[in-house]
XYZ file of C-alpha atoms in Angstrom:
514
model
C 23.566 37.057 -41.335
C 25.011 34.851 -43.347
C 23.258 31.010 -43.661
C 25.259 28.138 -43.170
C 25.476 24.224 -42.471
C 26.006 22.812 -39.106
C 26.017 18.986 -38.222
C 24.988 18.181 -34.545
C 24.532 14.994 -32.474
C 21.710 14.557 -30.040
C 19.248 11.750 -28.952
C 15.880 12.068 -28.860
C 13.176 10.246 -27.696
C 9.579 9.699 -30.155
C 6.995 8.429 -28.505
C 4.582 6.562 -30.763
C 1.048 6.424 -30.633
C 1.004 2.992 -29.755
C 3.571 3.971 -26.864
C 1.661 7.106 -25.878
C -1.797 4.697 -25.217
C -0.298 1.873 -23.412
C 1.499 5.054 -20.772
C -2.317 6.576 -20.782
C -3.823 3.357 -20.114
C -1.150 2.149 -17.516
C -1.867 4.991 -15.034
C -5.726 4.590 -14.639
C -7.710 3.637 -12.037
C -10.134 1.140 -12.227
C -13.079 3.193 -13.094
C -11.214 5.108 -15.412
C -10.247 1.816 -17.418
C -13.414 0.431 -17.350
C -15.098 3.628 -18.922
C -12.063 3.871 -21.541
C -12.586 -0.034 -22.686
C -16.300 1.377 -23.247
C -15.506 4.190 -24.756
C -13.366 2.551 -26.978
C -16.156 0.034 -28.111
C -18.604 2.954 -28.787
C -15.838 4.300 -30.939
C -14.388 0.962 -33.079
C -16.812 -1.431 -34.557
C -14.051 -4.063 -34.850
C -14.243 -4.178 -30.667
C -16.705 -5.893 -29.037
C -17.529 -7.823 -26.248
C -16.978 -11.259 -25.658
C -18.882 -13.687 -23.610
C -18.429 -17.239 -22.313
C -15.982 -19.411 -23.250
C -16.418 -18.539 -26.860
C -15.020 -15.388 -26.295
C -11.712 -16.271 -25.500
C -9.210 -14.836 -27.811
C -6.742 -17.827 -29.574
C -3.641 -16.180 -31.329
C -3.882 -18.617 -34.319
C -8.049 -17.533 -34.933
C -5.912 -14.299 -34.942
C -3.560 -14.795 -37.570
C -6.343 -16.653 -40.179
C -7.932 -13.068 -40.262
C -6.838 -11.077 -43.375
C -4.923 -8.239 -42.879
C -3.845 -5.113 -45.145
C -0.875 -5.351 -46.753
C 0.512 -1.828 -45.946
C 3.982 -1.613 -45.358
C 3.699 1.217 -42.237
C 1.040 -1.410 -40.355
C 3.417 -3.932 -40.922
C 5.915 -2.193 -39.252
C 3.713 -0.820 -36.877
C 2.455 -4.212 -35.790
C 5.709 -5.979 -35.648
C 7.038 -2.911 -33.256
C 4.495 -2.997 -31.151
C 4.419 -6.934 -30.440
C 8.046 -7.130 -29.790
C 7.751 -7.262 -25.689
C 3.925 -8.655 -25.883
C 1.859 -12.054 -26.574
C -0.286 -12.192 -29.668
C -4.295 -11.150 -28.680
C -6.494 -13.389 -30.087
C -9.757 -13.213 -32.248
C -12.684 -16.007 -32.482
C -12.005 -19.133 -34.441
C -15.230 -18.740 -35.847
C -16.906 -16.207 -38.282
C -20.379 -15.353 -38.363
C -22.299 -17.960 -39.890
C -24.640 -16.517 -42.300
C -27.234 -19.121 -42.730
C -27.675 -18.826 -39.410
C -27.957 -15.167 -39.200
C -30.880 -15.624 -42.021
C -32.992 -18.206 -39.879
C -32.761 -16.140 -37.391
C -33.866 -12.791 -38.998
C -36.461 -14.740 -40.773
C -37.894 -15.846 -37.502
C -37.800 -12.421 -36.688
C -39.687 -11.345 -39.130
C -42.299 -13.786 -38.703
C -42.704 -12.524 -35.034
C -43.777 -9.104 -36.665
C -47.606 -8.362 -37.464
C -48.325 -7.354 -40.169
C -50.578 -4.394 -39.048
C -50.957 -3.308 -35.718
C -54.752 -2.748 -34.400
C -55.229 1.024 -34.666
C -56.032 1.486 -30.863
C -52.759 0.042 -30.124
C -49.713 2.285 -29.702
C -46.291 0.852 -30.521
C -44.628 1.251 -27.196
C -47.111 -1.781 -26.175
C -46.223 -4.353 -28.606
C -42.502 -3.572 -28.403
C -40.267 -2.186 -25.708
C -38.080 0.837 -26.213
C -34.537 1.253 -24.871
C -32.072 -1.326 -24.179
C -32.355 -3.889 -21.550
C -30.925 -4.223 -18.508
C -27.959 -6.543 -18.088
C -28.215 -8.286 -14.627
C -30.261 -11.246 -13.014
C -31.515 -9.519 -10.177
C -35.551 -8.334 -9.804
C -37.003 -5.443 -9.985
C -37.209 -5.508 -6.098
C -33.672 -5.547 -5.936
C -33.441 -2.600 -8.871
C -35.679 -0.469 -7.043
C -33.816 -1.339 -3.323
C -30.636 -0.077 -5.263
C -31.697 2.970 -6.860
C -33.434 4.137 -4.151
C -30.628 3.397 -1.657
C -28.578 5.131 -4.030
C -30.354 8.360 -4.474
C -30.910 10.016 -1.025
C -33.337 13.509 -0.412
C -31.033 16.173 1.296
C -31.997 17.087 4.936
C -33.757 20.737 3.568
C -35.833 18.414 1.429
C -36.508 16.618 4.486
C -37.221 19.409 6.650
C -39.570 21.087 3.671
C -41.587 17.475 4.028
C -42.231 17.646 7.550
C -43.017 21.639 7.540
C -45.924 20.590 4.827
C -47.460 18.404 7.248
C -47.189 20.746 10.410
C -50.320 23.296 11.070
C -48.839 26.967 10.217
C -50.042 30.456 9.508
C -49.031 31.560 6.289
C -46.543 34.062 8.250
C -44.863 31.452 10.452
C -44.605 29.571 7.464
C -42.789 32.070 5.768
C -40.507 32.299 8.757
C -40.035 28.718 8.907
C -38.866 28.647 5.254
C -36.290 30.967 6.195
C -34.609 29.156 8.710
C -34.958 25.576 6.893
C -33.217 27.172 4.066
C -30.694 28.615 6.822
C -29.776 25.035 8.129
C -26.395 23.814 7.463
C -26.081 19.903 6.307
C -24.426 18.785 9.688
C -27.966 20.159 11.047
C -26.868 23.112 13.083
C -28.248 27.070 12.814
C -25.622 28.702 9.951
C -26.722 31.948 11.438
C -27.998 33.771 14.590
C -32.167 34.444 14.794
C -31.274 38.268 14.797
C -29.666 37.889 11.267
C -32.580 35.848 9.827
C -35.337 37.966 11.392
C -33.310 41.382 9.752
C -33.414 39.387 6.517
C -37.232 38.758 6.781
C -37.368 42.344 7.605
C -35.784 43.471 4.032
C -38.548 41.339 2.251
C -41.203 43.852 2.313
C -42.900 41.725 -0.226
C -43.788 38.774 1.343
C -43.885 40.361 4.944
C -46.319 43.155 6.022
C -45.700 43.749 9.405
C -41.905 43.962 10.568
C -40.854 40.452 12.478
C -39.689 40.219 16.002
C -36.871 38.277 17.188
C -39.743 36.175 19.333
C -41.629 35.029 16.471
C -38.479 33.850 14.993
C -37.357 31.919 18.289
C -40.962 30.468 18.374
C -41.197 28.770 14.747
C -37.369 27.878 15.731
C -38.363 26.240 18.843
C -41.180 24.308 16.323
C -38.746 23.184 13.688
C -36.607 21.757 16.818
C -38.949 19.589 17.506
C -38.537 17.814 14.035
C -36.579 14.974 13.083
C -33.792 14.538 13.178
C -33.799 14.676 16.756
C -31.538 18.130 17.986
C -31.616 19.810 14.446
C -31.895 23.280 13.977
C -29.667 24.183 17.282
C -28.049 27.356 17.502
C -25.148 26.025 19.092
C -23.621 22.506 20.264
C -24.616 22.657 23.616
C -28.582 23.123 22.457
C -28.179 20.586 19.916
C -27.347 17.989 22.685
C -29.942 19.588 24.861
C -32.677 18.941 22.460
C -32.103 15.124 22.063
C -31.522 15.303 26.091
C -35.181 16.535 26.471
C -36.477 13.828 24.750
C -35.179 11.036 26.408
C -37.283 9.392 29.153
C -37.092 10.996 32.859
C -35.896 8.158 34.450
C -33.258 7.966 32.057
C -30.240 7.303 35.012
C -27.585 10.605 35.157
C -29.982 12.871 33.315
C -30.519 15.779 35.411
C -26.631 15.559 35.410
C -25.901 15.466 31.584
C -28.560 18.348 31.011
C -26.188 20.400 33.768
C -22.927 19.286 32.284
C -24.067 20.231 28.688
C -25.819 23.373 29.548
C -23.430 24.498 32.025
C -19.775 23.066 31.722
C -19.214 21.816 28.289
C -15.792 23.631 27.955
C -14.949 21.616 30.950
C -15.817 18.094 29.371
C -14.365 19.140 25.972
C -10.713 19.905 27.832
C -11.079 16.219 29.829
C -10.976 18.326 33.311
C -12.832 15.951 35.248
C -11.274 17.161 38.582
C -13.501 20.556 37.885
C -16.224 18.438 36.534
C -17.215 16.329 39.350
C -15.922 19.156 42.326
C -19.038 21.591 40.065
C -21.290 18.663 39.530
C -20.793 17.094 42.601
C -20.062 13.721 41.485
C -18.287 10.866 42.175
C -15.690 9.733 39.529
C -17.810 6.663 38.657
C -20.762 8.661 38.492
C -18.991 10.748 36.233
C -18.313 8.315 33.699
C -21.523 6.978 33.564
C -22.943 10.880 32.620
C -20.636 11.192 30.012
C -21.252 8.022 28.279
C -24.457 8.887 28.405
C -23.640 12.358 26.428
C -21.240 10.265 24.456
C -24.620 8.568 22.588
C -25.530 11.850 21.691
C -25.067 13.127 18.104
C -23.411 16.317 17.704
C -24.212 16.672 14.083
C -27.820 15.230 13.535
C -28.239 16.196 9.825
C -25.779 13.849 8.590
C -28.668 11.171 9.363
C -30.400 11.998 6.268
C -27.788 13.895 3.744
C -25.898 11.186 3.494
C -22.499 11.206 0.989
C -22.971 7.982 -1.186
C -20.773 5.042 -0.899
C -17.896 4.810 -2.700
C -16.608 1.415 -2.864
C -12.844 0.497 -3.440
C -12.629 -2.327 -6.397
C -9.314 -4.402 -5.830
C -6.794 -4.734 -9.145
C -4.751 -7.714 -7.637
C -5.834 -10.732 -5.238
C -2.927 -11.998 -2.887
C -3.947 -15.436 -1.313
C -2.056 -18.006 0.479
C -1.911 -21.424 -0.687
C -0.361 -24.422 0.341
C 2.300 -22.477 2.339
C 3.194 -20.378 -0.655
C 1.546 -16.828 -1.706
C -0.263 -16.096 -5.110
C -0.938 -13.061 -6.612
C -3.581 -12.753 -9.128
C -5.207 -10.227 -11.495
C -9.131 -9.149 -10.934
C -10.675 -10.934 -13.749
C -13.861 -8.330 -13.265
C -12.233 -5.287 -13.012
C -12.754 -4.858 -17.233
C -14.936 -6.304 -19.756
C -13.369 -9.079 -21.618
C -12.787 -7.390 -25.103
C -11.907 -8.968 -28.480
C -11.745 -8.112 -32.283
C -15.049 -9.057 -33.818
C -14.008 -11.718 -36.883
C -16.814 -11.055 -38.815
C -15.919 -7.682 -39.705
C -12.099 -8.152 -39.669
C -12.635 -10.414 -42.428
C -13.946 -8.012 -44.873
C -10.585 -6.213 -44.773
C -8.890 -6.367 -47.950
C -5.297 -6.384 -48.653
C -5.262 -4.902 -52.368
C -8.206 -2.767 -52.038
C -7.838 0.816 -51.737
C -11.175 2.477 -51.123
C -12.305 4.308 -48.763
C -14.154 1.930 -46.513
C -11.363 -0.865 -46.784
C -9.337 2.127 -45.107
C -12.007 3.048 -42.587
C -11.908 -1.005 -41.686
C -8.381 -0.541 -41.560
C -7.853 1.823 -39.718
C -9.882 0.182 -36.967
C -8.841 -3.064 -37.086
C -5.010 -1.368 -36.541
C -6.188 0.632 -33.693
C -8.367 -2.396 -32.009
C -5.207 -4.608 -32.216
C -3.062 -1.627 -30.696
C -5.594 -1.577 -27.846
C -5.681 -5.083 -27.147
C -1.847 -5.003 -26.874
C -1.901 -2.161 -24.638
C -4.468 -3.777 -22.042
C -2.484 -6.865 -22.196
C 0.686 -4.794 -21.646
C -0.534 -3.100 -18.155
C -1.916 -6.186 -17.038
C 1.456 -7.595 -17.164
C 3.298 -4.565 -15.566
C 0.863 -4.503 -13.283
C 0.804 -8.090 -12.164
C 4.573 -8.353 -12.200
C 5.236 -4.773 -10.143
C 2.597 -6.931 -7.329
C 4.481 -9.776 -7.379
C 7.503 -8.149 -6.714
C 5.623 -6.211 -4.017
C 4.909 -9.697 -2.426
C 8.182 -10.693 -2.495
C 9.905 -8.341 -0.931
C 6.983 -7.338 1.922
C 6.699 -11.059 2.690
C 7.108 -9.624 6.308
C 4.058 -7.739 6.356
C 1.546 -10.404 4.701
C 3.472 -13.328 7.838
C 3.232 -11.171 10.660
C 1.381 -7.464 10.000
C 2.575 -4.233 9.749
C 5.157 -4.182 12.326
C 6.950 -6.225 9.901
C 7.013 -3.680 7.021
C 10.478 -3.702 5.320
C 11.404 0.297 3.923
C 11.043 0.106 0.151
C 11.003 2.825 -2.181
C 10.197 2.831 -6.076
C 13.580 2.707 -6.605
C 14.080 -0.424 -5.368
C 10.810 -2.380 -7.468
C 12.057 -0.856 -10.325
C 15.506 -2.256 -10.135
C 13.977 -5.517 -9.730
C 11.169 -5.515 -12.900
C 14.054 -3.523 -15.040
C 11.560 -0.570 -15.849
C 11.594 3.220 -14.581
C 10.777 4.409 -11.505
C 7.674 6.560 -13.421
C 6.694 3.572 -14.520
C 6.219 1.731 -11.332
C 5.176 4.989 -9.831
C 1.888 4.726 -12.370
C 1.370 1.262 -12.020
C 1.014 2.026 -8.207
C -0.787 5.059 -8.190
C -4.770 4.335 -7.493
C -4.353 0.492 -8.011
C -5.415 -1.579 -5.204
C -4.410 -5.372 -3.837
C -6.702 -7.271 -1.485
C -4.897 -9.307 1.117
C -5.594 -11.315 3.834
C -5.344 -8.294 5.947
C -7.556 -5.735 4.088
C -7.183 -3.645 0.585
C -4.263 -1.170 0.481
C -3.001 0.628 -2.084
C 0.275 -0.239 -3.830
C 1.932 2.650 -2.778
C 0.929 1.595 1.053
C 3.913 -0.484 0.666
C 6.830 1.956 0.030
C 7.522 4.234 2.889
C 11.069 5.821 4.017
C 13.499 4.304 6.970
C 14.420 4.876 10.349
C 17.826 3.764 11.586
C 18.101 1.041 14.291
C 20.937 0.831 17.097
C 21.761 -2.248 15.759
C 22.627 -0.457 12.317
C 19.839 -1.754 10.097
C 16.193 0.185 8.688
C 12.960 0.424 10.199
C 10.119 1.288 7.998
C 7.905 4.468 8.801
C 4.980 2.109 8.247
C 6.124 -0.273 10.817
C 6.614 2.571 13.446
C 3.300 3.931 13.115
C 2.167 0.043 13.817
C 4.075 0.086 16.912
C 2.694 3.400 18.193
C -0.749 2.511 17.264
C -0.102 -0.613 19.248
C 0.722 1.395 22.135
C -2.130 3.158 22.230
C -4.020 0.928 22.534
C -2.464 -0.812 25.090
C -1.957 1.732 27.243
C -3.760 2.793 30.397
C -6.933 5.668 29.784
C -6.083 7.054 32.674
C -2.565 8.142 32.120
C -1.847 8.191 28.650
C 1.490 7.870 26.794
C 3.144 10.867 25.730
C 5.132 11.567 22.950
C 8.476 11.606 24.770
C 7.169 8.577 26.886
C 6.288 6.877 23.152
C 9.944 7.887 21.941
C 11.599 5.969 25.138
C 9.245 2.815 24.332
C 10.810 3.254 21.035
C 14.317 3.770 22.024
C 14.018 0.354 24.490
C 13.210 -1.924 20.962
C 16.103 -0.106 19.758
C 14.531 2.471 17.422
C 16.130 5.857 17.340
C 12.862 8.565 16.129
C 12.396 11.870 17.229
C 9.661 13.122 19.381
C 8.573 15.610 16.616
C 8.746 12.466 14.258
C 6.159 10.578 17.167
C 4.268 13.738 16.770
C 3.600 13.575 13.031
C 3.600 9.994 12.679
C 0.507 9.992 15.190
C -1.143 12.892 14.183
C -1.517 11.231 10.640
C -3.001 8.371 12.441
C -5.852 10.799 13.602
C -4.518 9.781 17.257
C -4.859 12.866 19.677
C -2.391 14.339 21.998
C -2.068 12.378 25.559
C -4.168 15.045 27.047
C -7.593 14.080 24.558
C -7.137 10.793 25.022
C -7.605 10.882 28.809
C -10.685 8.643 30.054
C -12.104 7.561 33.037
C -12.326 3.896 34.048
């Protein structure tokens, strides 16, 4: 082959550093941000935390500090501030005869020999101390609450305490460890008295299916109240037995659950009271009596911790108009630390004027680039505001359809854009915390040739539902008429889904009796 010249045309797009951190930073969550800002001040000694009012950040502070006279930070730096406001920096730089007074007084604190019996650790305290105003009471009430035992752990607690032979014990261990979380029997007492059989070592004697049922009927007995049931119907059973006898309906509950449970799980109530022979108001008052019951008594004790949703934007309403603002505690408040920007050089060349340099380029970068997605992100929620000012008025039912499409028109960005900025970001309204993208959903066509949101029907059907009699229950064709009367044209498959994702059952479930 034979090499030659060729002259093409094409764009292409660089994405600079500076670029490729404000994107990164612009599509994490809350938590995520707040454990990049500290990761970030763990890294860079020219970032660090600032406190009070002197810790604001004033641009012109920010301009008295010295910076390097390289020509690619120069560039850099006016790039990257073309769409942004100047961060600031302290006005004020460490004051050194200060910082002497005070290390002198330090120093004065300090013996000059310790007593030999003393150890260190009593004089002065090790490890860093804890931020916060709250006591130790309320330390302790956290971590505690916090860090929950697991319901084997519980089980194992209780089984120390009970009077056992070594070889019940042994069987007992077997079927704690068999326990699932929600509290039930994993397995059948033939498969755990074949497994006890295989363990030659800790077993002499081969075990029979009744000494198994025996230590099972023990462990029953412990709390939580119906755990260790081999099935639903002897879970309930258990927590049945230990309710007083002249508990009203009992007798009748213990029947129902023993007997017909099938038949109260399918709603057949005509079966139900013809079996039990009850009346329909008798009836009701057996199953609400099952209906305090707990069909999965483990959960009482392995509990999944609290997660707890942290709001990004505040909408209020104020003197007739609405306001959106930004968290101010969803971050630390962050700033370049003066003292050591100072020491930056323009002229000088060595290696730690470079190392300085370096960081001071890459604190300012990250400065701009948190005050970039607060921006995007408070101007995306105002625009949010504006155009749902339907839903924050009158609720749900007042949705407007919006896409990402349409937000980004409005802010002049790209739709991937507004599609991070919405993604895991929260606003708290007067009507709860939803996520930004709770407010874009698809339309519906009305008769009278305008949109419905998706949002707004599943209002509407969730409104009728609840509204509508326990005895006969709306169905989904009966929902789509109710629909078609306001003038809103959905399909019955469409009702389906839409409730369904509502965790509404079918009319049949939702059948009560009055």
């Amino acid at each position: 082959m034979k090499p030659s010249l060729q002259l093409k045309l094409g764009q292409q797009l660089t994405m600079t550093p500076q670029l490729q951190q404000a994107i990164r930073l612009l599509q994490l969550s809350t938590l995520d941000l707040q454990a990049e800002i500290q990761e970030a001040l763990e890294s860079n000694p020219m970032l660090e935390i600032s406190e009070g009012e002197d810790g604001a950040q004033d641009t012109e502070a920010s301009s008295d500090v010295s910076e390097p006279s390289d020509p690619e930070f120069n560039s850099a730096k006016e790039s990257t501030e073309t769409n942004l406001q100047e961060l600031n920096t302290p006005e004020t730089s460490p004051d050194n005869n200060q910082s002497n007074e005070m290390d002198s007084d330090w120093n004065n604190d300090i013996p000059d020999d310790l007593p030999v019996d003393t150890n260190w650790d009593d004089i002065y305290t090790s490890g860093p101390a804890s931020s916060g105003s709250g006591s130790d009471e309320d330390r302790d009430y956290e971590r505690g609450d916090s860090t929950g035992e697991s319901l084997q752990e519980h089980l194992l607690w209780q089984l120390n305490l009970t009077p056992m032979s070594d070889r019940d014990r042994v069987i007992a261990l077997s079927i704690i460890d068999d326990i699932e979380p929600s509290g039930m029997l994993g397995n059948p007492i033939g498969d755990i008295a074949e497994g006890l059989n295989q363990e030659q070592e800790m077993l002499e004697d081969p075990v029979e299916l009744d000494e198994v049922l025996a230590v099972l009927h023990r462990i029953q007995q412990f709390d939580p109240v119906g755990v260790a049931g081999q099935d639903l119907a002897e879970c309930l059973l258990i927590q049945l037995r230990t309710l007083p006898t002249t508990t009203p309906f009992l007798d009748a509950a213990k029947l129902i659950v023993k007997d017909h449970l099938a038949l109260l799980g399918n709603r057949d109530y005509k079966q139900l009271m013809r079996r039990c022979k009850l009346k329909e108001a008798e009836l009701a008052e057996v199953i609400g009596l099952i209906q305090t019951l707990n069909p999965r008594p483990g959960e009482q004790i392995a509990q999944a911790d609290t997660e707890y949703v942290v709001p990004d934007v505040f909408v209020s309403k104020k003197q007739d108009r609405w306001l959106v603002e930004l968290n101010p505690d969803i971050a630390p408040k962050i700033r370049i630390n003066a003292g050591y920007a100072s020491l930056v050089k323009r002229a000088d060349t060595s290696p730690d004027n470079n190392f300085m340099r370096d960081h001071l380029q890459e604190a300012r970068w990250f400065l701009k680039s948190l005050q970039s997605r607060n921006e995007t992100l408070l101007k995306v929620a105002s625009c949010i505001v504006e155009k749902q000012m339907g839903f924050f008025e009158s609720g749900p039912e007042a949705m407007r359809p919006m896409v990402l499409h349409d937000i980004a028109e409005e802010v002049g960005m790209h739709e991937s854009t507004i599609s991070r900025v919405t993604t895991q970001k929260y606003m708290h309204t007067p009507r709860g915390i939803f996520e930004l993208k709770y407010f874009f959903s698809s339309h519906v066509s009305t008769d009278a040739g305008g949109e419905c949101s998706s949002t707004a029907i599943r209002a509407i059907i969730k409104k009728l539902v609840a509204a509508e009699n326990p005895k006969k229950p709306l169905s989904d064709s009966k929902i789509t008429t109710l629909l078609e009367e306001q003038g809103i044209q959905v399909a019955r498959r469409t009702i389906a889904k839409y409730r369904e994702s509502l965790g509404i059952a079918a009319s049949n479930e939702r059948k009560r009796l009055i």
